[in-house]
mmCIF file of C-alpha atoms in Angstrom:
data_model
loop_
_atom_site.group_PDB
_atom_site.id
_atom_site.type_symbol
_atom_site.label_atom_id
_atom_site.label_comp_id
_atom_site.label_asym_id
_atom_site.label_seq_id
_atom_site.Cartn_x
_atom_site.Cartn_y
_atom_site.Cartn_z
ATOM 1 C CA MET A 978 106.821 110.231 132.157
ATOM 2 C CA ARG A 979 104.111 107.962 133.352
ATOM 3 C CA ALA A 980 100.990 106.820 131.560
ATOM 4 C CA PRO A 981 97.640 107.253 133.535
ATOM 5 C CA GLY A 982 97.081 104.406 135.509
ATOM 6 C CA LYS A 983 100.109 102.421 134.710
ATOM 7 C CA VAL A 984 103.155 101.424 136.415
ATOM 8 C CA LEU A 985 106.500 101.883 134.395
ATOM 9 C CA PRO A 986 108.678 98.480 134.406
ATOM 10 C CA ARG A 987 112.002 98.213 136.168
ATOM 11 C CA VAL A 988 114.408 96.700 133.739
ATOM 12 C CA LEU A 989 117.795 95.421 134.337
ATOM 13 C CA VAL A 990 120.357 95.675 131.309
ATOM 14 C CA CYS A 991 123.323 93.408 131.268
ATOM 15 C CA HIS A 992 126.042 93.008 128.525
ATOM 16 C CA GLY A 993 129.691 91.812 128.990
ATOM 17 C CA GLY A 994 130.722 94.213 126.416
ATOM 18 C CA ARG A 995 128.870 97.089 124.938
ATOM 19 C CA GLN A 996 127.432 97.194 121.274
ATOM 20 C CA HIS A 997 124.421 99.371 121.750
ATOM 21 C CA SER A 998 123.626 98.534 125.235
ATOM 22 C CA HIS A 999 125.089 101.990 126.672
ATOM 23 C CA GLN A 1000 122.282 103.594 124.808
ATOM 24 C CA LEU A 1001 119.447 101.217 125.863
ATOM 25 C CA ALA A 1002 120.653 101.858 129.581
ATOM 26 C CA MET A 1003 120.576 105.854 128.869
ATOM 27 C CA ALA A 1004 117.109 105.821 127.238
ATOM 28 C CA LEU A 1005 115.723 103.354 130.293
ATOM 29 C CA ALA A 1006 117.470 105.662 132.872
ATOM 30 C CA ASP A 1007 115.839 108.752 131.309
ATOM 31 C CA ARG A 1008 112.611 107.260 131.581
ATOM 32 C CA GLY A 1009 112.995 106.276 135.236
ATOM 33 C CA MET A 1010 112.898 102.532 134.124
ATOM 34 C CA LEU A 1011 116.431 101.558 134.518
ATOM 35 C CA ALA A 1012 117.014 99.115 137.493
ATOM 36 C CA ARG A 1013 120.586 98.376 137.170
ATOM 37 C CA TYR A 1014 123.012 98.348 133.841
ATOM 38 C CA VAL A 1015 125.478 95.574 134.480
ATOM 39 C CA THR A 1016 128.452 96.021 131.818
ATOM 40 C CA GLY A 1017 131.831 95.032 130.813
ATOM 41 C CA LEU A 1018 132.994 98.249 129.454
ATOM 42 C CA PRO A 1019 133.352 101.579 131.689
ATOM 43 C CA THR A 1020 130.619 104.129 131.724
ATOM 44 C CA ARG A 1021 132.883 106.683 133.159
ATOM 45 C CA ARG A 1022 136.419 107.742 133.424
ATOM 46 C CA ASP A 1023 137.359 106.703 136.872
ATOM 47 C CA ALA A 1024 135.221 103.429 136.946
ATOM 48 C CA GLY A 1025 137.996 100.611 137.071
ATOM 49 C CA GLY A 1026 140.984 102.809 137.837
ATOM 50 C CA TRP A 1027 144.282 101.581 136.757
ATOM 51 C CA LEU A 1028 142.314 98.263 135.026
ATOM 52 C CA ALA A 1029 140.156 100.137 132.846
ATOM 53 C CA SER A 1030 142.732 102.604 131.478
ATOM 54 C CA ARG A 1031 145.151 99.600 130.802
ATOM 55 C CA LEU A 1032 142.362 97.897 129.038
ATOM 56 C CA PHE A 1033 140.673 100.661 127.098
ATOM 57 C CA GLY A 1034 143.204 103.545 126.684
ATOM 58 C CA ARG A 1035 142.251 105.885 124.190
ATOM 59 C CA VAL A 1036 138.621 104.806 123.837
ATOM 60 C CA LEU A 1037 137.858 105.251 127.631
ATOM 61 C CA GLU A 1038 136.648 108.577 127.184
ATOM 62 C CA ALA A 1039 134.307 107.560 124.341
ATOM 63 C CA TYR A 1040 132.590 105.041 126.783
ATOM 64 C CA ALA A 1041 131.672 107.447 129.171
ATOM 65 C CA ILE A 1042 127.669 108.241 129.596
ATOM 66 C CA PRO A 1043 125.807 110.291 131.643
ATOM 67 C CA LEU A 1044 124.247 107.518 134.387
ATOM 68 C CA GLU A 1045 124.256 107.526 137.988
ATOM 69 C CA PRO A 1046 127.076 105.574 139.362
ATOM 70 C CA GLU A 1047 124.442 103.580 141.678
ATOM 71 C CA LEU A 1048 122.795 102.462 138.687
ATOM 72 C CA VAL A 1049 125.630 100.602 137.096
ATOM 73 C CA ARG A 1050 127.584 97.432 137.951
ATOM 74 C CA HIS A 1051 130.820 96.907 136.157
ATOM 75 C CA MET A 1052 132.465 93.726 135.339
ATOM 76 C CA TYR A 1053 135.262 93.573 132.982
ATOM 77 C CA LEU A 1054 135.819 89.756 132.626
ATOM 78 C CA THR A 1055 134.982 89.586 128.982
ATOM 79 C CA PRO A 1056 137.538 92.399 127.635
ATOM 80 C CA VAL A 1057 140.101 91.003 129.799
ATOM 81 C CA VAL A 1058 140.132 87.548 128.562
ATOM 82 C CA ARG A 1059 139.565 88.658 125.014
ATOM 83 C CA LYS A 1060 142.582 91.051 125.230
ATOM 84 C CA ALA A 1061 144.627 88.288 126.822
ATOM 85 C CA THR A 1062 143.818 85.646 124.284
ATOM 86 C CA ARG A 1063 144.075 87.911 121.264
ATOM 87 C CA PRO A 1064 147.834 86.885 120.721
ATOM 88 C CA LEU A 1065 146.661 83.118 120.710
ATOM 89 C CA GLY A 1066 144.766 83.541 117.379
ATOM 90 C CA ALA A 1067 141.001 83.681 116.251
ATOM 91 C CA ARG A 1068 139.934 80.191 117.335
ATOM 92 C CA TRP A 1069 141.348 80.313 120.928
ATOM 93 C CA SER A 1070 140.225 83.939 121.141
ATOM 94 C CA SER A 1071 136.692 83.230 120.103
ATOM 95 C CA THR A 1072 136.573 80.514 122.265
ATOM 96 C CA ALA A 1073 137.644 81.915 125.502
ATOM 97 C CA GLY A 1074 135.485 84.839 124.889
ATOM 98 C CA HIS A 1075 132.403 82.648 124.936
ATOM 99 C CA VAL A 1076 133.688 80.999 128.077
ATOM 100 C CA ALA A 1077 133.999 84.605 129.651
ATOM 101 C CA ASP A 1078 130.318 85.593 128.387
ATOM 102 C CA GLY A 1079 129.022 82.363 129.987
ATOM 103 C CA LEU A 1080 130.811 83.169 133.627
ATOM 104 C CA PHE A 1081 129.532 86.970 132.878
ATOM 105 C CA ASP A 1082 126.160 85.420 132.421
ATOM 106 C CA ARG A 1083 126.251 82.998 135.713
ATOM 107 C CA TRP A 1084 127.129 86.220 137.727
ATOM 108 C CA VAL A 1085 124.349 88.287 136.228
ATOM 109 C CA SER A 1086 121.599 85.727 137.180
ATOM 110 C CA GLY A 1087 122.340 86.326 140.903
ATOM 111 C CA MET A 1088 121.701 90.074 140.289
ATOM 112 C CA VAL A 1089 118.179 88.928 138.606
ATOM 113 C CA ARG A 1090 117.381 87.232 142.194
ATOM 114 C CA GLU A 1091 118.886 90.349 144.190
ATOM 115 C CA LEU A 1092 116.871 92.936 142.170
ATOM 116 C CA ARG A 1093 113.442 91.306 141.049
ATOM 117 C CA PRO A 1094 113.201 93.375 138.110
ATOM 118 C CA ASP A 1095 110.220 93.556 135.843
ATOM 119 C CA ALA A 1096 111.961 92.439 132.758
ATOM 120 C CA VAL A 1097 115.732 91.707 132.144
ATOM 121 C CA VAL A 1098 117.799 92.508 128.673
ATOM 122 C CA ALA A 1099 120.675 90.045 127.992
ATOM 123 C CA TYR A 1100 122.528 89.672 124.767
ATOM 124 C CA GLU A 1101 123.610 86.761 122.596
ATOM 125 C CA ASN A 1102 125.925 84.415 124.320
ATOM 126 C CA GLY A 1103 125.399 85.705 127.797
ATOM 127 C CA ALA A 1104 121.627 85.373 128.268
ATOM 128 C CA LEU A 1105 121.215 81.737 128.978
ATOM 129 C CA TRP A 1106 121.770 81.319 132.635
ATOM 130 C CA THR A 1107 120.054 85.078 133.310
ATOM 131 C CA PHE A 1108 117.027 83.920 131.281
ATOM 132 C CA ARG A 1109 116.668 80.718 133.483
ATOM 133 C CA CYS A 1110 116.685 82.310 136.493
ATOM 134 C CA ALA A 1111 114.452 85.224 135.143
ATOM 135 C CA LYS A 1112 111.898 82.360 134.299
ATOM 136 C CA GLU A 1113 111.852 80.718 137.762
ATOM 137 C CA LEU A 1114 111.080 84.493 139.393
ATOM 138 C CA GLY A 1115 108.438 85.424 136.337
ATOM 139 C CA VAL A 1116 110.583 87.965 134.903
ATOM 140 C CA ARG A 1117 110.310 89.137 131.211
ATOM 141 C CA THR A 1118 113.112 88.004 129.211
ATOM 142 C CA VAL A 1119 114.289 90.421 126.117
ATOM 143 C CA LEU A 1120 117.050 88.907 123.710
ATOM 144 C CA ASP A 1121 118.482 92.339 122.293
ATOM 145 C CA ALA A 1122 120.207 90.620 119.419
ATOM 146 C CA ALA A 1123 123.157 92.993 117.806
ATOM 147 C CA SER A 1124 123.628 90.454 114.928
ATOM 148 C CA ILE A 1125 121.509 88.285 112.497
ATOM 149 C CA HIS A 1126 120.293 84.712 113.459
ATOM 150 C CA HIS A 1127 123.484 82.260 113.827
ATOM 151 C CA GLN A 1128 121.822 80.410 110.608
ATOM 152 C CA TRP A 1129 122.243 83.130 108.324
ATOM 153 C CA GLN A 1130 125.954 83.765 109.915
ATOM 154 C CA ASP A 1131 126.971 80.584 109.029
ATOM 155 C CA ARG A 1132 125.818 81.080 105.383
ATOM 156 C CA PHE A 1133 128.306 84.165 104.923
ATOM 157 C CA ILE A 1134 131.233 83.146 107.320
ATOM 158 C CA ARG A 1135 133.097 80.403 108.435
ATOM 159 C CA PRO A 1136 133.389 79.826 112.021
ATOM 160 C CA THR A 1137 136.666 80.588 113.763
ATOM 161 C CA GLU A 1138 136.290 77.742 116.329
ATOM 162 C CA SER A 1139 136.474 73.887 115.748
ATOM 163 C CA ALA A 1140 133.043 72.153 114.714
ATOM 164 C CA ALA A 1141 132.198 70.898 117.937
ATOM 165 C CA VAL A 1142 132.638 74.142 119.586
ATOM 166 C CA HIS A 1143 130.675 75.613 117.088
ATOM 167 C CA GLN A 1144 127.770 73.374 117.517
ATOM 168 C CA ARG A 1145 127.707 73.733 121.164
ATOM 169 C CA HIS A 1146 127.568 77.454 120.758
ATOM 170 C CA LYS A 1147 124.704 77.552 118.533
ATOM 171 C CA ARG A 1148 122.720 75.221 121.059
ATOM 172 C CA ARG A 1149 123.302 77.763 123.549
ATOM 173 C CA LYS A 1150 122.041 80.454 121.249
ATOM 174 C CA ASN A 1151 118.971 78.401 120.518
ATOM 175 C CA ALA A 1152 118.304 77.851 123.964
ATOM 176 C CA GLU A 1153 118.807 81.683 124.586
ATOM 177 C CA ILE A 1154 116.125 82.300 121.714
ATOM 178 C CA GLU A 1155 113.862 79.781 122.902
ATOM 179 C CA LEU A 1156 113.694 81.339 126.692
ATOM 180 C CA ALA A 1157 113.469 84.956 125.283
ATOM 181 C CA ASP A 1158 109.580 86.260 125.671
ATOM 182 C CA GLU A 1159 110.921 89.009 123.108
ATOM 183 C CA ILE A 1160 113.711 89.689 120.701
ATOM 184 C CA LEU A 1161 114.916 92.948 119.668
ATOM 185 C CA VAL A 1162 116.890 93.372 116.513
ATOM 186 C CA VAL A 1163 118.648 96.393 114.590
ATOM 187 C CA SER A 1164 117.213 96.154 111.170
ATOM 188 C CA ASN A 1165 114.480 94.705 109.082
ATOM 189 C CA PHE A 1166 116.952 92.768 107.520
ATOM 190 C CA ALA A 1167 118.177 91.077 110.676
ATOM 191 C CA ARG A 1168 114.291 90.450 111.557
ATOM 192 C CA GLU A 1169 114.074 88.519 108.490
ATOM 193 C CA SER A 1170 116.677 86.240 109.374
ATOM 194 C CA TYR A 1171 114.988 85.422 112.728
ATOM 195 C CA LEU A 1172 111.641 84.660 110.928
ATOM 196 C CA ASP A 1173 113.363 82.432 108.186
ATOM 197 C CA ALA A 1174 114.987 80.659 111.458
ATOM 198 C CA GLY A 1175 111.144 80.027 112.352
ATOM 199 C CA VAL A 1176 111.006 82.317 115.405
ATOM 200 C CA PRO A 1177 107.381 83.601 115.448
ATOM 201 C CA GLY A 1178 107.116 87.205 114.170
ATOM 202 C CA GLU A 1179 105.486 88.765 116.843
ATOM 203 C CA ARG A 1180 108.281 88.106 119.205
ATOM 204 C CA VAL A 1181 110.696 89.678 116.841
ATOM 205 C CA HIS A 1182 110.790 93.756 116.947
ATOM 206 C CA ALA A 1183 113.152 96.095 114.723
ATOM 207 C CA MET A 1184 114.826 98.717 116.629
ATOM 208 C CA PRO A 1185 117.093 100.455 114.136
ATOM 209 C CA LEU A 1186 120.020 101.957 115.703
ATOM 210 C CA GLY A 1187 120.960 105.703 115.625
ATOM 211 C CA VAL A 1188 123.540 108.047 115.121
ATOM 212 C CA ASP A 1189 125.291 110.931 117.253
ATOM 213 C CA SER A 1190 123.544 113.827 115.327
ATOM 214 C CA SER A 1191 125.387 116.393 117.298
ATOM 215 C CA ARG A 1192 128.738 114.805 116.058
ATOM 216 C CA PHE A 1193 127.852 113.525 112.710
ATOM 217 C CA ARG A 1194 126.594 116.313 110.435
ATOM 218 C CA PRO A 1195 126.985 118.032 107.340
ATOM 219 C CA ALA A 1196 129.355 120.757 106.403
ATOM 220 C CA PRO A 1197 128.125 124.259 105.762
ATOM 221 C CA ARG A 1198 126.356 124.220 102.470
ATOM 222 C CA GLN A 1199 126.853 120.539 101.946
ATOM 223 C CA ALA A 1200 130.497 121.217 101.519
ATOM 224 C CA ASN A 1201 131.412 117.310 100.368
ATOM 225 C CA GLY A 1202 129.161 118.241 97.236
ATOM 226 C CA ARG A 1203 132.275 119.032 94.960
ATOM 227 C CA GLU A 1204 132.592 120.660 91.808
ATOM 228 C CA ALA A 1205 132.025 118.017 88.910
ATOM 229 C CA SER A 1206 135.342 118.577 87.697
ATOM 230 C CA GLU A 1207 137.091 117.337 90.403
ATOM 231 C CA ASP A 1208 138.082 113.570 91.023
ATOM 232 C CA LEU A 1209 135.096 111.776 92.994
ATOM 233 C CA ARG A 1210 136.242 110.918 96.959
ATOM 234 C CA PHE A 1211 135.016 107.413 97.650
ATOM 235 C CA VAL A 1212 135.551 106.586 101.406
ATOM 236 C CA TYR A 1213 135.350 102.981 103.333
ATOM 237 C CA VAL A 1214 135.220 102.692 106.977
ATOM 238 C CA GLY A 1215 135.692 99.262 108.357
ATOM 239 C CA ASN A 1216 138.494 96.618 109.335
ATOM 240 C CA GLU A 1217 140.397 94.618 106.591
ATOM 241 C CA SER A 1218 138.300 91.819 106.463
ATOM 242 C CA PRO A 1219 136.572 89.612 103.730
ATOM 243 C CA LEU A 1220 133.508 89.963 105.938
ATOM 244 C CA LYS A 1221 133.334 93.404 105.244
ATOM 245 C CA GLY A 1222 133.983 93.157 101.450
ATOM 246 C CA ILE A 1223 137.304 94.545 101.452
ATOM 247 C CA ASP A 1224 138.723 92.256 98.914
ATOM 248 C CA VAL A 1225 135.373 92.548 96.298
ATOM 249 C CA LEU A 1226 136.165 96.172 96.732
ATOM 250 C CA ARG A 1227 139.731 95.837 95.808
ATOM 251 C CA GLU A 1228 138.827 93.917 92.629
ATOM 252 C CA ALA A 1229 135.909 96.568 91.875
ATOM 253 C CA VAL A 1230 138.504 99.441 92.098
ATOM 254 C CA GLY A 1231 140.719 97.694 89.848
ATOM 255 C CA LYS A 1232 137.948 97.111 87.145
ATOM 256 C CA LEU A 1233 136.957 100.866 87.614
ATOM 257 C CA ARG A 1234 140.360 102.173 86.979
ATOM 258 C CA ALA A 1235 140.485 99.795 83.593
ATOM 259 C CA THR A 1236 138.041 102.190 82.323
ATOM 260 C CA GLY A 1237 140.111 105.342 82.890
ATOM 261 C CA GLU A 1238 137.679 107.130 85.345
ATOM 262 C CA ARG A 1239 139.244 109.245 87.621
ATOM 263 C CA PHE A 1240 138.365 109.122 91.559
ATOM 264 C CA THR A 1241 140.167 108.155 94.941
ATOM 265 C CA VAL A 1242 139.200 105.614 97.540
ATOM 266 C CA THR A 1243 140.069 105.986 101.175
ATOM 267 C CA LEU A 1244 140.254 103.232 103.572
ATOM 268 C CA ILE A 1245 139.622 104.460 107.367
ATOM 269 C CA GLY A 1246 140.253 101.637 109.969
ATOM 270 C CA VAL A 1247 142.662 99.919 108.015
ATOM 271 C CA PRO A 1248 146.605 100.246 109.122
ATOM 272 C CA ASN A 1249 148.694 102.009 106.935
ATOM 273 C CA GLU A 1250 151.388 100.109 104.694
ATOM 274 C CA SER A 1251 153.470 102.768 103.748
ATOM 275 C CA PRO A 1252 154.665 106.325 104.980
ATOM 276 C CA GLU A 1253 152.514 107.992 102.466
ATOM 277 C CA GLY A 1254 149.427 105.668 103.416
ATOM 278 C CA VAL A 1255 148.931 104.512 99.865
ATOM 279 C CA SER A 1256 149.272 100.980 98.897
ATOM 280 C CA SER A 1257 150.159 99.329 95.716
ATOM 281 C CA ASP A 1258 146.259 98.803 95.067
ATOM 282 C CA GLY A 1259 145.989 102.760 94.859
ATOM 283 C CA MET A 1260 143.644 103.194 97.785
ATOM 284 C CA ALA A 1261 144.905 105.511 100.642
ATOM 285 C CA ARG A 1262 144.706 104.053 104.236
ATOM 286 C CA ARG A 1263 143.934 106.248 107.394
ATOM 287 C CA GLY A 1264 143.889 103.845 110.186
ATOM 288 C CA TRP A 1265 141.688 103.721 113.061
ATOM 289 C CA MET A 1266 139.877 107.001 114.017
ATOM 290 C CA ASN A 1267 137.630 108.121 117.022
ATOM 291 C CA HIS A 1268 134.476 109.168 116.131
ATOM 292 C CA ASP A 1269 135.411 113.103 116.389
ATOM 293 C CA ARG A 1270 138.173 112.426 113.866
ATOM 294 C CA LEU A 1271 135.721 110.044 111.749
ATOM 295 C CA ALA A 1272 133.132 112.718 111.520
ATOM 296 C CA GLU A 1273 135.616 115.362 110.370
ATOM 297 C CA GLU A 1274 137.263 113.061 108.061
ATOM 298 C CA LEU A 1275 133.966 112.060 106.161
ATOM 299 C CA LEU A 1276 133.094 115.598 105.077
ATOM 300 C CA HIS A 1277 136.315 115.301 102.816
ATOM 301 C CA HIS A 1278 134.789 112.710 100.726
ATOM 302 C CA ASN A 1279 131.600 112.115 98.425
ATOM 303 C CA VAL A 1280 130.340 108.760 98.597
ATOM 304 C CA LEU A 1281 130.384 105.938 101.179
ATOM 305 C CA ILE A 1282 131.337 102.460 100.062
ATOM 306 C CA LEU A 1283 130.167 99.567 102.734
ATOM 307 C CA PRO A 1284 130.430 96.285 100.686
ATOM 308 C CA SER A 1285 129.814 93.864 103.557
ATOM 309 C CA MET A 1286 128.990 90.131 102.972
ATOM 310 C CA PHE A 1287 126.672 90.917 105.794
ATOM 311 C CA ASP A 1288 126.151 93.382 108.574
ATOM 312 C CA SER A 1289 122.976 93.487 110.846
ATOM 313 C CA PHE A 1290 122.759 96.944 110.690
ATOM 314 C CA GLY A 1291 125.909 99.172 109.821
ATOM 315 C CA MET A 1292 126.452 102.143 111.779
ATOM 316 C CA VAL A 1293 128.811 103.952 109.597
ATOM 317 C CA VAL A 1294 126.113 104.275 106.875
ATOM 318 C CA ALA A 1295 124.147 106.074 109.047
ATOM 319 C CA GLU A 1296 126.865 108.273 110.254
ATOM 320 C CA ALA A 1297 128.153 109.058 106.657
ATOM 321 C CA MET A 1298 124.718 109.841 105.524
ATOM 322 C CA ALA A 1299 124.391 112.030 108.446
ATOM 323 C CA CYS A 1300 127.424 114.063 107.281
ATOM 324 C CA GLY A 1301 125.677 114.211 103.811
ATOM 325 C CA LEU A 1302 127.469 111.048 101.897
ATOM 326 C CA PRO A 1303 124.935 108.770 99.934
ATOM 327 C CA ALA A 1304 125.998 105.548 100.129
ATOM 328 C CA ILE A 1305 126.751 102.043 98.140
ATOM 329 C CA VAL A 1306 125.830 99.131 100.452
ATOM 330 C CA THR A 1307 125.082 95.574 99.715
ATOM 331 C CA GLN A 1308 121.625 93.704 99.852
ATOM 332 C CA ASN A 1309 123.096 92.015 103.296
ATOM 333 C CA VAL A 1310 123.595 95.307 105.315
ATOM 334 C CA GLY A 1311 120.455 96.301 107.535
ATOM 335 C CA ALA A 1312 120.892 100.024 106.906
ATOM 336 C CA LYS A 1313 119.943 99.440 103.313
ATOM 337 C CA GLU A 1314 116.572 100.712 104.607
ATOM 338 C CA MET A 1315 117.961 104.057 104.617
ATOM 339 C CA ILE A 1316 118.846 103.887 101.062
ATOM 340 C CA THR A 1317 116.385 104.683 98.206
ATOM 341 C CA PRO A 1318 118.313 103.939 94.897
ATOM 342 C CA GLY A 1319 119.165 106.764 92.627
ATOM 343 C CA SER A 1320 118.187 109.137 95.364
ATOM 344 C CA ASN A 1321 120.539 108.883 98.185
ATOM 345 C CA GLY A 1322 122.621 105.965 97.163
ATOM 346 C CA LEU A 1323 122.818 102.415 95.541
ATOM 347 C CA ILE A 1324 122.097 98.734 96.639
ATOM 348 C CA VAL A 1325 124.273 96.121 94.989
ATOM 349 C CA ALA A 1326 124.533 92.418 95.413
ATOM 350 C CA PRO A 1327 127.066 90.978 98.197
ATOM 351 C CA GLY A 1328 130.343 89.621 96.717
ATOM 352 C CA ASP A 1329 130.066 90.985 93.146
ATOM 353 C CA ALA A 1330 132.678 93.010 92.030
ATOM 354 C CA ALA A 1331 131.526 94.121 88.736
ATOM 355 C CA ALA A 1332 127.920 95.455 90.196
ATOM 356 C CA LEU A 1333 129.910 97.281 92.983
ATOM 357 C CA ALA A 1334 132.333 98.799 89.975
ATOM 358 C CA ASP A 1335 129.288 99.558 88.093
ATOM 359 C CA ALA A 1336 127.725 101.405 91.146
ATOM 360 C CA MET A 1337 130.829 103.473 91.942
ATOM 361 C CA ARG A 1338 130.986 104.138 88.025
ATOM 362 C CA TRP A 1339 127.404 105.620 88.043
ATOM 363 C CA PHE A 1340 128.409 108.122 90.701
ATOM 364 C CA THR A 1341 131.483 109.172 88.446
ATOM 365 C CA LEU A 1342 128.913 110.017 85.753
ATOM 366 C CA HIS A 1343 126.343 111.638 88.021
ATOM 367 C CA LYS A 1344 128.867 114.084 89.965
ATOM 368 C CA GLY A 1345 126.207 116.516 89.147
ATOM 369 C CA ASP A 1346 123.708 115.030 91.185
ATOM 370 C CA LEU A 1347 125.894 114.755 94.146
ATOM 371 C CA CYS A 1348 124.294 118.160 95.929
ATOM 372 C CA ARG A 1349 121.117 116.811 95.556
ATOM 373 C CA MET A 1350 121.780 113.348 96.979
ATOM 374 C CA SER A 1351 123.845 114.974 99.705
ATOM 375 C CA LEU A 1352 120.771 116.709 100.800
ATOM 376 C CA ALA A 1353 118.608 113.605 100.450
ATOM 377 C CA ALA A 1354 121.400 111.480 102.831
ATOM 378 C CA THR A 1355 121.179 113.943 105.480
ATOM 379 C CA GLU A 1356 117.054 113.763 105.451
ATOM 380 C CA SER A 1357 117.111 110.328 105.541
ATOM 381 C CA ALA A 1358 119.560 110.009 108.496
ATOM 382 C CA GLY A 1359 117.471 112.431 110.637
ATOM 383 C CA GLN A 1360 115.317 109.623 111.066
ATOM 384 C CA TYR A 1361 117.990 107.247 112.716
ATOM 385 C CA ASP A 1362 119.375 109.456 115.260
ATOM 386 C CA TRP A 1363 119.592 108.069 118.842
ATOM 387 C CA ALA A 1364 117.017 110.339 120.016
ATOM 388 C CA SER A 1365 114.788 108.392 117.766
ATOM 389 C CA TYR A 1366 116.253 104.966 119.068
ATOM 390 C CA ARG A 1367 115.880 105.840 122.510
ATOM 391 C CA ARG A 1368 112.079 106.856 121.851
ATOM 392 C CA ARG A 1369 111.317 103.751 120.069
ATOM 393 C CA VAL A 1370 112.834 101.250 122.688
ATOM 394 C CA THR A 1371 111.340 102.768 125.928
ATOM 395 C CA ASP A 1372 107.993 103.061 124.233
ATOM 396 C CA PHE A 1373 108.427 99.169 123.596
ATOM 397 C CA PHE A 1374 109.375 98.492 127.122
ATOM 398 C CA ALA A 1375 106.501 100.612 128.580
ATOM 399 C CA SER A 1376 104.163 98.794 126.636
ATOM 400 C CA ALA A 1377 101.750 96.126 128.156
ATOM 401 C CA ASP A 1378 102.877 93.776 125.536
ATOM 402 C CA CYS A 1379 106.380 93.644 126.782
ATOM 403 C CA VAL A 1380 105.797 93.649 130.450
ATOM 404 C CA ALA A 1381 102.558 92.115 131.150
ATOM 405 C CA SER A 1382 103.842 91.105 134.811
ATOM 406 C CA VAL A 1383 103.654 95.208 135.723
ATOM 407 C CA SER A 1384 100.614 96.133 137.645
ATOM 408 C CA SER A 1385 98.022 98.404 135.759
ATOM 409 C CA ALA A 1386 97.255 100.175 138.833
ATOM 410 C CA GLU A 1387 99.691 102.561 140.791
#
């Protein structure tokens, strides 16, 4: 689709991993704007042969996307390095991963010279050399920031690498931000973190992520809205990490049980500790699930809990709400913008177990409102599907503000 008298830009997208770059590449390809997608993850089952099968195993199918092979270049350096160094511990794995991202970045910079696109999209830790080359050639630079600004990250988490290495990484990130003509972030919360760090607001654009609405959808007649006489079923999806607030959730569950309320909590993504999948803290564990299994499992619960210390967006919030689950999230979860308190969920302070217990208790006392809230959650999620993301992001790249170097004439 072309606007009258306007040439659409050719955009190079490069990411040593994936995050949401697959969706960006597909969106640009659909509009005829993708010059090349350079990725560290397979885009089809036969991309990379035995190496891809060995590296990605059960998730290989999930990475497949409908892109023409000639539009894609695979470079599996980053996932190979991260997997190989994982047994060495978080410090060494993180440091090695940054080195791999830098090598990927240098390799992509050569493709910028080869393709001469109108714009290049790169991601944090893998954009420095790519952006330097782009600047030399007059190519527009776009940093697609999957997380919040690193200054805010340092407020919430302790770096895994040494202080010296961490400072070096921050200098690289600052240089990438300085070289970026435009910065895409995944939520208004993430945008606020960049503005707080002094990045001009006109360069930072919120592009909320989406959910696969063909997979995550409510059961017929909102089946998760159970009868008021049944125990309320809460669900958490994520790893067993303090960053995700798992310790806060554990404390909140203990506080709520002490009041005599009846409810269950299921942890998805947390390994089982017993054959029954229920640990001493009384929470059931289901382990890792692919998207199809997760979508099915969510329908057997009433309310999602995501008590993260920070999450730039929190995809599981959109996925759960699309299935009809209202959500409890913290103020530091980007997807909080989907929540209207009391209508489709609640928002609590991060790290506050008492506030989280109160929010959970509110739901146990308002089980009769679950059907209404379930419908409201589904309606809210309808504004956050991948189709909406693709429309927003391609409109951005087609705009004159994004790629001023493209001629306005055919």
